[in-house]
Coordinates of C-alpha atoms and ligand atoms in Angstrom, one line a residue:
X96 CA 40.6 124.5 81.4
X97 CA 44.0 122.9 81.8
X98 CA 45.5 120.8 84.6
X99 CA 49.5 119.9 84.9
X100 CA 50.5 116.0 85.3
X101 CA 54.1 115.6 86.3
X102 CA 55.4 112.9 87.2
X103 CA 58.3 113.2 90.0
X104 CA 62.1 111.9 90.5
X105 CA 63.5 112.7 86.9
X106 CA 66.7 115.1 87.1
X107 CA 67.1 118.0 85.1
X108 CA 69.6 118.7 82.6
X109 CA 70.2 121.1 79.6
X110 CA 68.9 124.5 79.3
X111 CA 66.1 127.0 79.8
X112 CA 65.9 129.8 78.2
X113 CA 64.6 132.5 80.7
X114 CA 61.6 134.9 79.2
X115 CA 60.8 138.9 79.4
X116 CA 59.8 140.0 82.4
X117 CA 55.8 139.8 83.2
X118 CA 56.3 142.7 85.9
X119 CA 58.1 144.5 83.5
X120 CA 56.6 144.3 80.7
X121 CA 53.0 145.3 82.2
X122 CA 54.5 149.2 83.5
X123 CA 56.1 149.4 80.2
X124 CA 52.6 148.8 77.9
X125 CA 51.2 151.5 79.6
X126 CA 54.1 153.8 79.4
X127 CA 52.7 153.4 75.7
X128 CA 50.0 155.9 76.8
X129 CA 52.3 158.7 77.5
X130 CA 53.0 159.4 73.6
X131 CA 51.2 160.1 70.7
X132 CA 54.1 158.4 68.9
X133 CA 54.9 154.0 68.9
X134 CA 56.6 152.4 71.6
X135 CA 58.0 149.5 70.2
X136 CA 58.7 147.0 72.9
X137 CA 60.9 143.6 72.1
X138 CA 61.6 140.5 74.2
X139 CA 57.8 140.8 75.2
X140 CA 56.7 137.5 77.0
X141 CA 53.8 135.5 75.5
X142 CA 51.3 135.5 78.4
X143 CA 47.8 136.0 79.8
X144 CA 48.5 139.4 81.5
X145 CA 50.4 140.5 79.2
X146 CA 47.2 140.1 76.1
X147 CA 44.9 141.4 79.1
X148 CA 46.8 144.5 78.9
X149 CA 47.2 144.8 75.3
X150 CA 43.1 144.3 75.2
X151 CA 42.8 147.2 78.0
X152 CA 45.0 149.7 76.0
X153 CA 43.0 148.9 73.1
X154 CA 39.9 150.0 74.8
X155 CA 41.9 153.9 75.6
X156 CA 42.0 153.7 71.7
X157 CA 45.3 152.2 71.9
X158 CA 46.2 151.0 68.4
X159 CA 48.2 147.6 69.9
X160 CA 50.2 145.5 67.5
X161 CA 52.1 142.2 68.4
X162 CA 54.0 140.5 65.8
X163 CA 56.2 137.8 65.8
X164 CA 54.9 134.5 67.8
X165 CA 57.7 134.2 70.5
X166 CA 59.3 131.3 70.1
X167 CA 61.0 129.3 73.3
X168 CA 63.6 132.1 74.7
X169 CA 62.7 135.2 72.1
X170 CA 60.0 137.1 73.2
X171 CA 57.5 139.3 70.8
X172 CA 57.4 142.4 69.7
X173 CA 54.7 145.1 70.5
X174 CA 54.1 148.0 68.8
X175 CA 51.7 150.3 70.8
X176 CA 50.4 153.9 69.2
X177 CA 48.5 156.1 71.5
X178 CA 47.7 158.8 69.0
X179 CA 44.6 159.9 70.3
X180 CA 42.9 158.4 73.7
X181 CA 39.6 157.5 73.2
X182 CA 38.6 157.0 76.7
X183 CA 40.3 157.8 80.3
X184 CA 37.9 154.4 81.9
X185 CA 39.2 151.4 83.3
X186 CA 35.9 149.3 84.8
X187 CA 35.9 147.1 87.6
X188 CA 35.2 144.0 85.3
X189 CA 38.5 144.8 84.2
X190 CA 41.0 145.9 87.2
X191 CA 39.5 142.9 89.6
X192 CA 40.6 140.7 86.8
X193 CA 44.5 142.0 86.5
X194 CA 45.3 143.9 89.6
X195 CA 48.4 145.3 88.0
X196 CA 46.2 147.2 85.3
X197 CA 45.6 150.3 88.2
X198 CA 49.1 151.3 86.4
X199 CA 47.5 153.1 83.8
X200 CA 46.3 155.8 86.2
X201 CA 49.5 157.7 86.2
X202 CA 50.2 157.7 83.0
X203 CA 46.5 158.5 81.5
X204 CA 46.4 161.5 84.1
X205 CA 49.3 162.7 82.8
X206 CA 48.8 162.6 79.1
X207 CA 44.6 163.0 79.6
X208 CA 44.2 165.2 82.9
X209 CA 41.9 162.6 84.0
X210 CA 41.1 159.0 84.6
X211 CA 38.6 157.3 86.1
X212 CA 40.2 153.8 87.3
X213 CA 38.5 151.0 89.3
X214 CA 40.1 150.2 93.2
X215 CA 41.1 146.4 92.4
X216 CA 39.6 145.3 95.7
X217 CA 40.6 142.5 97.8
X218 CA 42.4 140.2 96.5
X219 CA 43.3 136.5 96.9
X220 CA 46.8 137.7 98.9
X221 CA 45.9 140.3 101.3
X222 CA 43.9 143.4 101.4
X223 CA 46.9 145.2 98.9
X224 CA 45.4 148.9 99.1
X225 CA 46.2 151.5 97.0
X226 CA 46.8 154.6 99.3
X227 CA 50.3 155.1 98.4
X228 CA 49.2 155.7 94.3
X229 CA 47.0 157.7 95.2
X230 CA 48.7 160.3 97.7
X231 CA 51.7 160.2 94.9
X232 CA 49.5 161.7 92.1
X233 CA 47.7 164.3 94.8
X234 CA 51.2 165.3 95.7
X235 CA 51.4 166.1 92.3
X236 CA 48.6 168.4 92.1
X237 CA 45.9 165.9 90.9
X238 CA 42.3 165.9 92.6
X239 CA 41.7 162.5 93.4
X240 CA 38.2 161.3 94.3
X241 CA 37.0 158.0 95.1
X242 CA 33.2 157.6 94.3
X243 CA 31.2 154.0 94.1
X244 CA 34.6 152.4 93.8
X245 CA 36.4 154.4 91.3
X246 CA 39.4 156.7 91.6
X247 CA 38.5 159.5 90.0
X248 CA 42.0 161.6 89.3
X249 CA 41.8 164.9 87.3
X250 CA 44.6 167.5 87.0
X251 CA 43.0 169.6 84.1
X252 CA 46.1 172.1 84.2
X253 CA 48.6 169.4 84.2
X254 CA 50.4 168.3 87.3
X255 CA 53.5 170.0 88.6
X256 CA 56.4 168.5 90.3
X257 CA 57.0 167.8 94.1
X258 CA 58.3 166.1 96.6
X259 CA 56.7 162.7 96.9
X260 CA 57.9 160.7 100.0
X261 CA 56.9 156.8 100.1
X262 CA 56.1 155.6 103.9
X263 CA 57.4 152.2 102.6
X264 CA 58.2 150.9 99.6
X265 CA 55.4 149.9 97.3
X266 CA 56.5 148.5 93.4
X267 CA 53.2 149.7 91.9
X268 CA 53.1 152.9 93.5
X269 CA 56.4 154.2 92.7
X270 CA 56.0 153.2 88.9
X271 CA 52.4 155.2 88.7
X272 CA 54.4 158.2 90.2
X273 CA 57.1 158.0 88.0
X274 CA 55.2 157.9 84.8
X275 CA 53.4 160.7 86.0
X276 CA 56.2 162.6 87.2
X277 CA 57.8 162.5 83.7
X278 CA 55.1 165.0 82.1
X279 CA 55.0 167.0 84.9
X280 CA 55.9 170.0 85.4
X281 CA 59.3 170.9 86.9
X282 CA 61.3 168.5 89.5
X283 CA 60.2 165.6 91.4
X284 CA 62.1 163.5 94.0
X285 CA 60.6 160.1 94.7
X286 CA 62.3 159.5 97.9
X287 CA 62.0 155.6 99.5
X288 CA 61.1 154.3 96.2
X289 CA 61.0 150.9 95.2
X290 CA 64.7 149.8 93.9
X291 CA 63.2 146.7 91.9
X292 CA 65.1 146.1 88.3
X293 CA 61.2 146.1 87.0
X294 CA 61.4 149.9 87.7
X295 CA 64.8 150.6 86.3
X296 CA 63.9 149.1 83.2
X297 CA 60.4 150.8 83.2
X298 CA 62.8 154.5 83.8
X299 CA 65.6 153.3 81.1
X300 CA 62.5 153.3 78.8
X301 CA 61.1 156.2 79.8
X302 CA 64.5 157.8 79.1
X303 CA 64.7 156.7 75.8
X304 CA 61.4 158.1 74.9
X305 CA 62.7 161.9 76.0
X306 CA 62.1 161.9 80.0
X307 CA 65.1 163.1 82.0
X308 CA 65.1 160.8 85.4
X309 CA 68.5 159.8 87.2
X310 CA 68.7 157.7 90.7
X311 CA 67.1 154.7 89.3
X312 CA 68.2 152.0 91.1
X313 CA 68.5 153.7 94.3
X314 CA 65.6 155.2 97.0
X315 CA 65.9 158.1 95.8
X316 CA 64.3 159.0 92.2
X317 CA 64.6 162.2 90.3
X318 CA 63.0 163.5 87.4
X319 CA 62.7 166.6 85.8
X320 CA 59.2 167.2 83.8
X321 CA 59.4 167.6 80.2
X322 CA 56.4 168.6 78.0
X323 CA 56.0 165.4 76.2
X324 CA 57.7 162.4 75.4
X325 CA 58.5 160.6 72.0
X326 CA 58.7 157.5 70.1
X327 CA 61.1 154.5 71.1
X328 CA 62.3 151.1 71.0
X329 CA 62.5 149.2 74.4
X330 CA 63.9 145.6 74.8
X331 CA 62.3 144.5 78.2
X332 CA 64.5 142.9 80.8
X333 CA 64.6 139.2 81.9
X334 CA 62.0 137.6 84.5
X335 CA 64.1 137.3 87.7
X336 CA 61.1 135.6 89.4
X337 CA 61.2 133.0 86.5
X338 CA 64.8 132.5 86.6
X339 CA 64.6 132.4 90.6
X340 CA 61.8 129.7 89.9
X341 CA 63.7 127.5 87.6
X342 CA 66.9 127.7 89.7
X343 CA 64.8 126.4 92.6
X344 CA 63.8 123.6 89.7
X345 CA 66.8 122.1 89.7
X346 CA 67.7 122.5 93.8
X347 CA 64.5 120.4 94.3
X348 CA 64.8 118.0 91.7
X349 CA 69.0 117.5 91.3
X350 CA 70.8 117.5 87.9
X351 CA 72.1 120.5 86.1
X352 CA 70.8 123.5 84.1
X353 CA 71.9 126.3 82.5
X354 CA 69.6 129.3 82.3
X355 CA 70.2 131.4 79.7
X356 CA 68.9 135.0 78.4
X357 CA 69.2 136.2 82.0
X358 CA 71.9 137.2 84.6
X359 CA 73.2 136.5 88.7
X360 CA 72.5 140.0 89.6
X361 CA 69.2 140.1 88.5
X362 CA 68.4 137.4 91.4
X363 CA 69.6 139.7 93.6
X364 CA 69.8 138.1 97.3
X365 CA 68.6 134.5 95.9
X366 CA 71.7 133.0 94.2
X367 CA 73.6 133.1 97.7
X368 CA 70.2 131.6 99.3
X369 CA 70.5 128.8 96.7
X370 CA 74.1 128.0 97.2
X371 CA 73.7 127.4 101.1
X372 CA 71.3 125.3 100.7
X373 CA 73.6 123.0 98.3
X374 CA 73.2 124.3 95.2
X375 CA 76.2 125.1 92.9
X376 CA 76.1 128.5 91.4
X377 CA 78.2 129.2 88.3
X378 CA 78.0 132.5 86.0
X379 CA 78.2 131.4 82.6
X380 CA 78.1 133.9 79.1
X381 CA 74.7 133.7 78.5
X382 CA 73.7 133.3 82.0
X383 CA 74.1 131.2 84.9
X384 CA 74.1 127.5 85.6
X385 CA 72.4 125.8 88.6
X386 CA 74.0 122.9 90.0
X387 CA 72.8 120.4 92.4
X388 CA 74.2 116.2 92.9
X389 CA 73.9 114.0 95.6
X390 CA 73.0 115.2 99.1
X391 CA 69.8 116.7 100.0
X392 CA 69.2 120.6 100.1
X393 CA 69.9 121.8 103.6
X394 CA 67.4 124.4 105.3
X395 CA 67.8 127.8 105.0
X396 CA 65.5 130.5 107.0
X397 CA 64.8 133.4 105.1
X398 CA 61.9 136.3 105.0
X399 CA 60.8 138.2 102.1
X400 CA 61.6 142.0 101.6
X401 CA 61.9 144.4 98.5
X402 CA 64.5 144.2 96.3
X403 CA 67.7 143.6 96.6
X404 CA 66.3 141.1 99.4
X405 CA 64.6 137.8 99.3
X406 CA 61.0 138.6 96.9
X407 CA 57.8 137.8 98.0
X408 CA 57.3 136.3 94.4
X409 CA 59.7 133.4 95.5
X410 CA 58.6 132.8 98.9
X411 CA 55.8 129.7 97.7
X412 CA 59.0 128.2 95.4
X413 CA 61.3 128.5 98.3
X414 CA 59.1 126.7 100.5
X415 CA 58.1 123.7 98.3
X416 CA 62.4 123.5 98.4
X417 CA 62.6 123.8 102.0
X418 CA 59.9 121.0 102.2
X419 CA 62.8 118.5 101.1
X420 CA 65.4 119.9 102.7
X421 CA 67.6 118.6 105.7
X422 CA 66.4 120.3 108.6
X423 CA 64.1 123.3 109.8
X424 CA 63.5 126.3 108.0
X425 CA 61.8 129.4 108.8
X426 CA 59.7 132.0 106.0
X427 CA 59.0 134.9 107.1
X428 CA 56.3 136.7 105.0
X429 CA 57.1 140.3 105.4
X430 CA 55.5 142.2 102.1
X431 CA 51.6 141.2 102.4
X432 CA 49.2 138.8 104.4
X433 CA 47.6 135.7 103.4
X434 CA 50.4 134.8 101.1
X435 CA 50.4 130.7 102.7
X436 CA 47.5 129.5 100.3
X437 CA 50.1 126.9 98.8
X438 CA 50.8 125.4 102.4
X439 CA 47.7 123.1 102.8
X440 CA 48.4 122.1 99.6
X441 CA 52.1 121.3 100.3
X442 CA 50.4 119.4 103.1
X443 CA 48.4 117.2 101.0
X444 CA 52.0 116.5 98.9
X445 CA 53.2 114.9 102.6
X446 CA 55.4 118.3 103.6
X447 CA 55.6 119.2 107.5
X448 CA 54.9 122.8 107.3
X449 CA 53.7 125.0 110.9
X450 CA 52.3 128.1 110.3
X451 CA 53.0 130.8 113.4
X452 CA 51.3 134.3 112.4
X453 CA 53.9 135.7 109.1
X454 CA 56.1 132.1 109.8
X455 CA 55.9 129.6 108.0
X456 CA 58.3 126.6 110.1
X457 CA 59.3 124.0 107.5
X458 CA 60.3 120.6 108.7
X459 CA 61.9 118.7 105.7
X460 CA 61.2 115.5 105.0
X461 CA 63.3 112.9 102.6
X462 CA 60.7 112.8 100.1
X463 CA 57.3 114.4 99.4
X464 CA 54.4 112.2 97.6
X465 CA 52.1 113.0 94.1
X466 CA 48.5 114.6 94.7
X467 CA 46.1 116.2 93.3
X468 CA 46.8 119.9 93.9
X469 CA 45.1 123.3 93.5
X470 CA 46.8 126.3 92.5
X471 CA 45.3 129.1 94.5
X472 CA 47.4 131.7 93.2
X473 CA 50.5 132.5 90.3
X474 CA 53.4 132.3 92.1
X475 CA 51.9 129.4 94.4
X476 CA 51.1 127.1 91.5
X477 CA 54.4 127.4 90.6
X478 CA 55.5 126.1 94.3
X479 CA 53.5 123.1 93.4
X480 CA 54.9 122.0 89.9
X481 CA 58.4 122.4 91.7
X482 CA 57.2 119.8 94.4
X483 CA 55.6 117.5 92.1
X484 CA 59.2 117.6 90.8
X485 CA 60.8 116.2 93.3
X486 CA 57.4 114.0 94.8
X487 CA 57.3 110.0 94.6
X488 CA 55.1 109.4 91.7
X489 CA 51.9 111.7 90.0
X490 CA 51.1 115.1 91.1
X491 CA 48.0 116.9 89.4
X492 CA 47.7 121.0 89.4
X493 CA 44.5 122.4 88.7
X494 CA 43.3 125.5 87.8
X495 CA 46.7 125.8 85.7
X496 CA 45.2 129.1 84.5
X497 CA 47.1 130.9 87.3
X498 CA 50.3 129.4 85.9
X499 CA 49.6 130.7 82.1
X500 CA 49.5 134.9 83.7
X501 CA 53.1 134.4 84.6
X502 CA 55.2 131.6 83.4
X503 CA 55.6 131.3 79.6
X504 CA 55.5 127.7 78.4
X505 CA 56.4 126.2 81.9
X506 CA 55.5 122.7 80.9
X507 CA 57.5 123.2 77.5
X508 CA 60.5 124.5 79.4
X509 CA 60.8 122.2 82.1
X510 CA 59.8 119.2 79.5
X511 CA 63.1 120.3 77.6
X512 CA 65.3 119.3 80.7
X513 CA 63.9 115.9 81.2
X514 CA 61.1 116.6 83.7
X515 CA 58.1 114.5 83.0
X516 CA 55.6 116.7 82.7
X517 CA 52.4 117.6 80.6
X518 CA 49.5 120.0 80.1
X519 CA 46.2 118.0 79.9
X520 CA 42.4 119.2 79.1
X521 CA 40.5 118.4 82.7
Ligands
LIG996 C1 54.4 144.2 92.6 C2 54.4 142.9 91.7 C3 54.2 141.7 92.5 C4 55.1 141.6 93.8 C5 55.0 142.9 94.6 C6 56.1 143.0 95.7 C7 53.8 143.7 89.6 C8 52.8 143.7 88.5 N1 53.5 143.1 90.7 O1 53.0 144.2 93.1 O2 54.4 140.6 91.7 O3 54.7 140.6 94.6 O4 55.3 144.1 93.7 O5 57.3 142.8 95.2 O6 54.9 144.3 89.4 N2 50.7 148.8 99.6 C9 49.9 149.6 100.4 N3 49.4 150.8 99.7 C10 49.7 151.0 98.4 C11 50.4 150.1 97.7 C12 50.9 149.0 98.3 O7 49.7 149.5 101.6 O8 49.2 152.0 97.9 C13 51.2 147.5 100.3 C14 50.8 146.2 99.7 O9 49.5 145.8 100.3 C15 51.9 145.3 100.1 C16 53.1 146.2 100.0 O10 52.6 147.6 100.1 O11 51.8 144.9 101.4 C17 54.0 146.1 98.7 O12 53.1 146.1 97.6 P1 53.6 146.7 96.2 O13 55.1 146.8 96.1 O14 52.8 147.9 95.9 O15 53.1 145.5 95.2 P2 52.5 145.6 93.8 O16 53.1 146.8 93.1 O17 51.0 145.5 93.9

């Protein structure tokens, strides 16, 4: 077990270089399962998710090779051969651990005819069901069964294309569908699907291992079955909630930083968030640089919705930011419940933070404190290294464990720019 010491008030300056997407790269390891052939996949990001996935395709027979220890900025390379599935399982002791493992059930359905794949279960940010998977794959012509909390799928004549149309938008749900879609057979529309860059990059893939799918990027997908797919090589796209995270970094802490390996559009609606609070925004070659001297952030209000709006997956950053800022800000949480566990924590760092139902109101104040913290949840820990940034003196995060399923070398990259901060055995 690991706990973070930083130690607050040193400005950043230099580069990061920004990582392969976690919530890319997850989708795309199963998309290994559609093909007796290897998917190759490059710019893979050296994390705890990422080897719990690689462990649960092993256990489908998967024969998983990583090569290549990523160094700072160049990800790793897997090579994934599904030749023949050895099992359609997934247990519980598996799923609660990585929610984002209940992707496999489209794909093994579609190569297998049948899975068997644990519900996930609550989870430490809201009830998350997974309804929406489900009624996607029984549009499809699967019979789907749940029995003593399994999801028992089976489409022993294949499934066939249809119409699937998403109440809402759901991330996960639209991925299973897709990767079932693809080996269907005939046409399928996914209509209100999710427009995240995770799921273009999971279709471009898919393309390049012989699906034929066109409106990615918009609500409205298309695919038309093909009878099976074929090897490829897939280079997986750049974190945008790890670039958002770092940008925030250096609008906490002050200085200057260039983050490379990624892009502005990726961010979507957060660059223009970032620049009225204060920040300087700049495109540069290799990515873009973040730029904040002198004054204090100002506040922003801002609520979370799918992409190309603000994400969920910044909300706890944006917060420990607004908890410096000039002024009063108002979160809105929009995309699931219980996503606050950071703010008694921000409390114990000296921020003023009401919350009102899905509102978070965040007084600023000129300067938090260090404290010993607990990271409740991935994208919260991360809210708490940034304030520990920008706190007076020596902040503590436990449980750090949170941190290692998302952000690749956080202490390593953030060390590089000046911050004073180090991993330490508790
Ligand atoms: C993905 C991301 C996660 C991000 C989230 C929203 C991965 C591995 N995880 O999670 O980091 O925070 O998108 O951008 O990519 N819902 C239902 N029924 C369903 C499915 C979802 O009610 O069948 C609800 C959820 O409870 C939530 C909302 O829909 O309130 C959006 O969830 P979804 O987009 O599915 O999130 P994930 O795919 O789980």
């Amino acid at each position: 077990m690991y706990k973070i010491r930083i130690r607050g008030g040193a400005r950043l300056k230099g580069e990061i270089p920004i990582s392969g997407a976690k919530n890319a790269a997850l989708p795309l390891m199963a998309a290994g399962l559609l093909t007796g052939e290897p998917l190759v996949l490059t710019n893979v990001p050296k994390l705890a998710d990422v080897a719990f996935m690689a462990d649960l395709l092993r256990l489908f027979g998967v024969d998983v090779e990583w090569t290549g220890e990523a160094s700072l900025g160049q990800g790793g390379r897997y090579r994934l051969r599904a030749g023949t599935l050895q099992g359609t399982t997934a247990d519980y002791d598996i799923v609660r651990k990585m929610r984002a493992s209940f992707v496999v059930l489209g794909p093994l359905l579609a190569r297998a005819g049948e899975a068997k794949v644990s519900l996930p279960g609550g989870c430490a940010i809201g009830a998350r069901p997974v309804d929406l998977h489900l009624k996607a794959l029984e549009a499809l012509g699967a019979t789907v069964e749940l029995t003593e909390g399994y999801v028992i799928a089976s489409a022993p004549k294949g499934l066939k294309g249809a119409v699937i149309e998403f109440p809402f938008v759901s991330v996960g749900a639209t991925e299973n569908a897709l990767m079932a879609a693809v080996l269907a057979e005939g046409r399928t529309v996914i209509a209100n699907a999710a427009r995240e860059p995770e799921i273009g990059d999971l279709g471009r893939c898919l393309s390049a291992m012989g699906a034929k799918i066109t409106g990615l990027g918009t609500p409205r997908i298309e695919v038309e079955g093909v009878d099976r797919l074929h090897a490829a090589e897939h280079s997986v796209l750049p974190d945008r909630i790890e670039t958002g995270t770092y940008a925030m970094a250096v609008a906490i802490a002050g200085g200057e930083v260039e983050l490379t390996g990624t892009s502005l559009e990726l961010v979507g609606a957060v660059a223009d968030l970032l620049k009225s609070v204060g920040a300087e925004i700049a495109a540069t070659k290799r990515g873009f640089k973040v730029t904040r001297n002198g004054y204090r952030p100002v506040s922003a209000s801002v609520e979370t919705q799918p992409f190309p709006g603000f994400p969920t997956d910044l909300q706890a950053q944006f917060m420990a930011l607004m908890a410096t800022a000039e002024g009063v800000s108002r979160i809105r949480e929009t995309i699931f419940e219980n996503r606050f566990m950071h703010v008694p924590e921000l409390l114990r760092m000296g921020a003023d933070i009401k919350v009102d139902g899905d509102t978070a109101i965040v007084t600023g104040v000129p300067s938090l404190t260090g404290a010993q913290v607990m990271a409740t949840d991935l994208r919260a820990s991360s809210s708490l290294v940034l304030a520990g940034l920008a706190a007076e003196g020596e902040t503590i995060v436990n449980r750090v464990y949170h941190l290692d399923r998302g952000f690749e070398r956080l202490e390593e990259k953030l060390g590089r720019v000046g911050a004073d901060i180090e991993r330490l055995p508790t």
